[in-house]
């Protein structure tokens, strides 16, 4: 028995601006994944970083919330 490929549904083309937005989003997501992959590769090759060299998650969270609040004040 030969396997027949599944039928491809018709697609609705995007206008130029929508296509550009989707491509920009894809590039942004790909860049984020590349950063994550490089961190994981570094951990696999060199092991976990020492706890003393890191930032406590509470400090990272508070700094991020502070940045978000600053951005919100600038927009408002």
N, CA, C and O atoms as a MOPAC input file, in Angstrom:
PM7 MOZYME 1SCF
protein

 N      0.82200 1    -1.19300 1     0.00000 1
 C      0.00000 1     0.00000 1     0.00000 1
 C      0.86600 1     1.25800 1     0.00000 1
 O      1.75500 1     1.40600 1     0.83900 1
 N      0.61600 1     2.12100 1    -0.90000 1
 C      1.37300 1     3.37400 1    -0.90900 1
 C      0.64200 1     4.40800 1    -0.05800 1
 O     -0.58700 1     4.46700 1    -0.01800 1
 N      1.43500 1     5.20200 1     0.60600 1
 C      0.84300 1     6.23900 1     1.45800 1
 C      0.62200 1     7.49000 1     0.63500 1
 O      1.54300 1     8.00100 1    -0.00200 1
 N     -0.58800 1     7.97100 1     0.65400 1
 C     -0.92600 1     9.19400 1    -0.05500 1
 C     -0.77300 1    10.36100 1     0.92000 1
 O     -1.20900 1    10.27100 1     2.06800 1
 N     -0.16300 1    11.44100 1     0.47500 1
 C     -0.05600 1    12.59600 1     1.37800 1
 C     -1.43700 1    13.16400 1     1.68200 1
 O     -2.34300 1    13.12600 1     0.85000 1
 N     -1.57200 1    13.68200 1     2.88000 1
 C     -2.84300 1    14.28500 1     3.28300 1
 C     -3.11100 1    15.51000 1     2.42200 1
 O     -2.18200 1    16.23600 1     2.06900 1
 N     -4.36100 1    15.74400 1     2.08500 1
 C     -4.66800 1    16.92200 1     1.27000 1
 C     -4.34100 1    18.20500 1     2.03600 1
 O     -4.59200 1    18.31100 1     3.23700 1
 N     -3.79000 1    19.15200 1     1.33200 1
 C     -3.42600 1    20.44300 1     1.93500 1
 C     -4.62300 1    21.37300 1     1.80500 1
 O     -5.12400 1    21.59700 1     0.70400 1
 N     -5.08300 1    21.91700 1     2.93600 1
 C     -6.23100 1    22.81700 1     2.84300 1
 C     -5.83800 1    24.12100 1     2.13200 1
 O     -4.68200 1    24.54400 1     2.14900 1
 N     -6.84000 1    24.73000 1     1.51400 1
 C     -6.58500 1    26.02400 1     0.88300 1
 C     -6.15200 1    27.01700 1     1.94800 1
 O     -6.59600 1    26.95100 1     3.09400 1
 N     -5.30100 1    27.91500 1     1.56500 1
 C     -4.80700 1    28.92900 1     2.49600 1
 C     -5.26300 1    30.30300 1     2.05800 1
 O     -5.41900 1    30.59200 1     0.87100 1
 N     -5.46800 1    31.12700 1     3.04600 1
 C     -5.85600 1    32.49700 1     2.77300 1
 C     -4.58700 1    33.34400 1     2.84000 1
 O     -3.94700 1    33.41200 1     3.89000 1
 N     -4.21900 1    33.98400 1     1.74800 1
 C     -2.98300 1    34.77600 1     1.76000 1
 C     -3.10000 1    35.97800 1     2.68800 1
 O     -4.18400 1    36.52100 1     2.90100 1
 N     -1.95600 1    36.37700 1     3.23200 1
 C     -1.88800 1    37.55900 1     4.08700 1
 C     -1.55300 1    38.77400 1     3.24000 1
 O     -0.89100 1    38.67700 1     2.20700 1
 N     -2.02900 1    39.92100 1     3.70700 1
 C     -1.59500 1    41.13200 1     3.01300 1
 C     -0.14800 1    41.41800 1     3.40900 1
 O      0.38800 1    40.78900 1     4.32100 1
 N      0.46900 1    42.35000 1     2.73000 1
 C      1.90500 1    42.60800 1     2.90700 1
 C      2.25600 1    42.99200 1     4.34700 1
 O      3.26200 1    42.52300 1     4.88100 1
 N      1.44100 1    43.83700 1     4.97800 1
 C      1.72300 1    44.27100 1     6.34800 1
 C      1.57900 1    43.12000 1     7.34100 1
 O      2.39200 1    42.98100 1     8.25500 1
 N      0.55100 1    42.30100 1     7.16300 1
 C      0.35100 1    41.16300 1     8.05800 1
 C      1.49800 1    40.16600 1     7.91800 1
 O      2.00200 1    39.64600 1     8.91400 1
 N      1.90500 1    39.90600 1     6.68300 1
 C      3.01700 1    38.98000 1     6.46300 1
 C      4.29900 1    39.51200 1     7.09900 1
 O      5.06400 1    38.74900 1     7.69000 1
 N      4.53300 1    40.80500 1     6.98200 1
 C      5.73400 1    41.40500 1     7.59300 1
 C      5.67400 1    41.28900 1     9.11100 1
 O      6.69000 1    41.02600 1     9.75500 1
 N      4.49100 1    41.48200 1     9.68300 1
 C      4.33500 1    41.35500 1    11.13900 1
 C      4.59400 1    39.92900 1    11.60300 1
 O      5.25600 1    39.71200 1    12.61700 1
 N      4.07500 1    38.96600 1    10.86600 1
 C      4.28300 1    37.56600 1    11.22700 1
 C      5.75600 1    37.19900 1    11.12700 1
 O      6.28300 1    36.50600 1    11.99700 1
 N      6.41700 1    37.65400 1    10.08400 1
 C      7.85000 1    37.37500 1     9.93400 1
 C      8.66900 1    38.02100 1    11.04800 1
 O      9.61700 1    37.41900 1    11.55300 1
 N      8.30600 1    39.24500 1    11.43300 1
 C      9.01700 1    39.91800 1    12.52800 1
 C      8.81900 1    39.16800 1    13.84200 1
 O      9.76100 1    39.00000 1    14.61700 1
 N      7.60500 1    38.72500 1    14.08300 1
 C      7.32000 1    37.95300 1    15.29500 1
 C      8.10700 1    36.64600 1    15.29600 1
 O      8.67800 1    36.26100 1    16.31500 1
 N      8.13400 1    35.97500 1    14.16700 1
 C      8.88100 1    34.71500 1    14.05900 1
 C     10.36900 1    34.94100 1    14.33000 1
 O     11.00300 1    34.14300 1    15.02000 1
 N     10.92100 1    36.02000 1    13.79100 1
 C     12.33800 1    36.31900 1    14.01300 1
 C     12.60600 1    36.60300 1    15.48800 1
 O     13.61800 1    36.16500 1    16.03400 1
 N     11.69400 1    37.33900 1    16.13300 1
 C     11.84100 1    37.64200 1    17.55600 1
 C     11.79900 1    36.36100 1    18.38500 1
 O     12.62300 1    36.17700 1    19.28200 1
 N     10.85900 1    35.48800 1    18.09700 1
 C     10.75700 1    34.22500 1    18.82600 1
 C     11.97200 1    33.34200 1    18.58300 1
 O     12.46900 1    32.69900 1    19.50700 1
 N     12.45200 1    33.30900 1    17.34400 1
 C     13.63600 1    32.51100 1    17.01500 1
 C     14.84400 1    33.02500 1    17.79900 1
 O     15.64400 1    32.22800 1    18.28900 1
 N     14.98400 1    34.33400 1    17.92100 1
 C     16.10700 1    34.90700 1    18.67200 1
 C     16.03400 1    34.50100 1    20.14500 1
 O     17.05100 1    34.17600 1    20.75800 1
 N     14.82800 1    34.52400 1    20.70200 1
 C     14.67300 1    34.12100 1    22.10700 1
 C     15.03600 1    32.65000 1    22.29700 1
 O     15.69900 1    32.29100 1    23.27100 1
 N     14.60300 1    31.80800 1    21.37100 1
 C     14.89800 1    30.38600 1    21.46900 1
 C     16.39300 1    30.14400 1    21.29300 1
 O     16.96200 1    29.26900 1    21.94600 1
 N     17.02900 1    30.91200 1    20.41900 1
 C     18.47600 1    30.77100 1    20.22900 1
 C     19.23400 1    31.11300 1    21.51100 1
 O     20.21700 1    30.45400 1    21.84900 1
 N     18.77300 1    32.14700 1    22.22600 1
 C     19.41800 1    32.51300 1    23.49300 1
 C     19.26100 1    31.37900 1    24.49400 1
 O     20.22500 1    30.98300 1    25.14900 1
 N     18.04900 1    30.86100 1    24.61200 1
 C     17.80500 1    29.75400 1    25.53700 1
 C     18.65900 1    28.54700 1    25.16700 1
 O     19.25900 1    27.92000 1    26.04000 1
 N     18.71600 1    28.22200 1    23.88800 1
 C     19.50900 1    27.07200 1    23.44800 1
 C     20.98300 1    27.26300 1    23.78200 1
 O     21.65400 1    26.31500 1    24.19000 1
 N     21.48900 1    28.47300 1    23.61400 1
 C     22.90800 1    28.69800 1    23.91700 1
 C     23.18000 1    28.57100 1    25.41400 1
 O     24.24100 1    28.08500 1    25.80600 1
 N     22.24700 1    28.99800 1    26.24700 1
 C     22.40600 1    28.83300 1    27.69900 1
 C     22.40200 1    27.35200 1    28.05500 1
 O     23.24000 1    26.89700 1    28.83300 1
 N     21.46900 1    26.60300 1    27.49300 1
 C     21.41000 1    25.16800 1    27.77900 1
 C     22.65700 1    24.44200 1    27.28700 1
 O     23.15400 1    23.54000 1    27.96200 1
 N     23.16400 1    24.82600 1    26.12200 1
 C     24.39800 1    24.21800 1    25.61300 1
 C     25.57300 1    24.51900 1    26.54100 1
 O     26.41400 1    23.65500 1    26.78900 1
 N     25.62500 1    25.75200 1    27.05300 1
 C     26.69800 1    26.12700 1    27.97500 1
 C     26.61600 1    25.30700 1    29.26100 1
 O     27.63500 1    24.84600 1    29.77600 1
 N     25.39100 1    25.12700 1    29.77800 1
 C     25.22400 1    24.31900 1    30.99400 1
 C     25.63700 1    22.87500 1    30.72800 1
 O     26.29700 1    22.25800 1    31.56300 1
 N     25.25600 1    22.33100 1    29.57600 1
 C     25.61700 1    20.95200 1    29.24800 1
 C     27.12200 1    20.78400 1    29.14400 1
 O     27.67400 1    19.76400 1    29.55600 1
 N     27.78200 1    21.79600 1    28.58900 1
 C     29.23100 1    21.70100 1    28.38500 1
 C     30.02400 1    21.99700 1    29.65000 1
 O     31.03800 1    21.34900 1    29.91100 1
 N     29.56900 1    22.97900 1    30.44500 1
 C     30.36700 1    23.46300 1    31.57300 1
 C     29.74300 1    23.22300 1    32.93800 1
 O     30.36800 1    23.51400 1    33.95800 1
 N     28.53100 1    22.70100 1    32.98000 1
 C     27.84700 1    22.48900 1    34.25700 1
 C     27.10500 1    23.74400 1    34.69100 1
 O     27.16500 1    24.78900 1    34.04300 1
 N     26.40300 1    23.60300 1    35.81500 1
 C     25.64300 1    24.73200 1    36.34800 1
 C     26.57300 1    25.82700 1    36.85500 1
 O     27.65200 1    25.52800 1    37.36500 1
 N     26.17400 1    27.08800 1    36.72200 1
 C     26.97800 1    28.16100 1    37.31000 1
 C     26.88200 1    28.10400 1    38.83700 1
 O     25.91300 1    27.57800 1    39.38400 1
 N     27.87400 1    28.63900 1    39.50500 1
 C     27.87800 1    28.68200 1    40.96400 1
 C     26.74000 1    29.57900 1    41.44100 1
 O     26.46900 1    30.62200 1    40.84600 1
 N     26.08600 1    29.17100 1    42.50600 1
 C     24.95900 1    29.95000 1    43.04500 1
 C     25.39100 1    31.36000 1    43.43000 1
 O     24.60600 1    32.30100 1    43.32100 1
 N     26.62500 1    31.51000 1    43.87400 1
 C     27.11600 1    32.82500 1    44.30300 1
 C     27.22600 1    33.81100 1    43.14300 1
 O     27.20800 1    35.02300 1    43.35500 1
 N     27.34000 1    33.29800 1    41.92000 1
 C     27.50100 1    34.18600 1    40.76400 1
 C     26.17700 1    34.62300 1    40.16600 1
 O     26.15100 1    35.44500 1    39.25000 1
 N     25.06800 1    34.08000 1    40.67900 1
 C     23.75700 1    34.38800 1    40.10900 1
 C     23.03800 1    35.50000 1    40.84300 1
 O     23.57800 1    36.12100 1    41.75700 1
 N     21.82000 1    35.73300 1    40.42600 1
 C     20.94900 1    36.72500 1    41.03700 1
 C     19.77500 1    35.98400 1    41.65000 1
 O     19.19400 1    35.10400 1    41.01500 1
 N     19.42600 1    36.32900 1    42.86700 1
 C     18.27200 1    35.70800 1    43.48800 1
 C     17.02800 1    36.01600 1    42.67100 1
 O     16.88200 1    37.11800 1    42.14300 1
 N     16.13300 1    35.04100 1    42.56800 1
 C     14.95600 1    35.23800 1    41.72400 1
 C     14.09300 1    36.37200 1    42.24500 1
 O     13.44300 1    37.06400 1    41.46100 1
 N     14.07700 1    36.57400 1    43.57000 1
 C     13.28100 1    37.67400 1    44.12600 1
 C     13.81300 1    39.02300 1    43.64700 1
 O     13.04000 1    39.92600 1    43.32500 1
 N     15.13500 1    39.15100 1    43.60300 1
 C     15.74000 1    40.40100 1    43.13100 1
 C     15.45800 1    40.61100 1    41.65000 1
 O     15.15200 1    41.72600 1    41.22700 1
 N     15.55800 1    39.54800 1    40.86400 1
 C     15.27800 1    39.65300 1    39.43300 1
 C     13.81500 1    40.02200 1    39.21000 1
 O     13.50700 1    40.86400 1    38.36600 1
 N     12.91400 1    39.39300 1    39.96700 1
 C     11.48400 1    39.69300 1    39.85000 1
 C     11.19700 1    41.14900 1    40.20900 1
 O     10.48800 1    41.84300 1    39.48100 1
 N     11.75100 1    41.61000 1    41.33700 1
 C     11.50100 1    42.98700 1    41.77200 1
 C     12.04000 1    44.00100 1    40.77100 1
 O     11.39900 1    45.02000 1    40.51100 1
 N     13.21200 1    43.72600 1    40.21200 1
 C     13.78800 1    44.63900 1    39.21700 1
 C     12.91600 1    44.67300 1    37.96600 1
 O     12.70200 1    45.73500 1    37.38100 1
 N     12.41900 1    43.51700 1    37.56100 1
 C     11.55700 1    43.45700 1    36.37400 1
 C     10.24300 1    44.20200 1    36.62500 1
 O      9.78100 1    44.94700 1    35.76100 1
 N      9.64600 1    44.00900 1    37.78900 1
 C      8.40400 1    44.71500 1    38.11800 1
 C      8.62700 1    46.22400 1    38.16100 1
 O      7.76000 1    46.99900 1    37.75700 1
 N      9.77800 1    46.62800 1    38.64800 1
 C     10.11400 1    48.05600 1    38.68300 1
 C     10.21600 1    48.61800 1    37.26600 1
 O      9.71900 1    49.71100 1    36.99500 1
 N     10.86100 1    47.87400 1    36.35700 1
 C     10.95700 1    48.31900 1    34.95600 1
 C      9.57500 1    48.42700 1    34.32200 1
 O      9.29100 1    49.38300 1    33.60100 1
 N      8.71800 1    47.44600 1    34.59300 1
 C      7.36400 1    47.48300 1    34.04600 1
 C      6.59000 1    48.68400 1    34.57200 1
 O      5.87400 1    49.33600 1    33.81200 1
 N      6.72300 1    48.98600 1    35.85900 1
 C      6.03700 1    50.14100 1    36.44300 1
 C      6.54300 1    51.43200 1    35.83800 1
 O      5.75500 1    52.34100 1    35.57600 1
 N      7.85900 1    51.53400 1    35.60700 1
 C      8.43300 1    52.73100 1    34.97700 1
 C      7.88100 1    52.91000 1    33.56500 1
 O      7.54000 1    54.02300 1    33.16600 1
 N      7.79300 1    51.82300 1    32.81400 1
 C      7.25600 1    51.88700 1    31.45100 1
 C      5.79700 1    52.31700 1    31.47600 1
 O      5.36300 1    53.10700 1    30.63800 1
 N      5.04800 1    51.80000 1    32.43100 1
 C      3.63100 1    52.13800 1    32.52300 1
 C      3.44700 1    53.62100 1    32.83700 1
 O      2.54200 1    54.26000 1    32.30100 1
 N      4.29500 1    54.16700 1    33.69700 1
 C      4.20800 1    55.59800 1    34.04200 1
 C      4.54900 1    56.47000 1    32.83600 1
 O      3.96500 1    57.53700 1    32.64700 1
 N      5.50100 1    56.00700 1    32.02200 1
 C      5.88000 1    56.79500 1    30.82600 1
 C      4.76900 1    56.79400 1    29.78700 1
 O      4.58000 1    57.78100 1    29.07700 1
 N      4.03500 1    55.69100 1    29.69500 1
 C      2.96300 1    55.57700 1    28.70000 1
 C      1.73300 1    56.35900 1    29.15600 1
 O      1.04400 1    56.96900 1    28.33700 1
 N      1.46000 1    56.34300 1    30.44600 1
 C      0.24200 1    56.99200 1    30.97800 1
 C      0.28200 1    58.48000 1    30.90700 1
 O     -0.67100 1    59.14300 1    31.31700 1

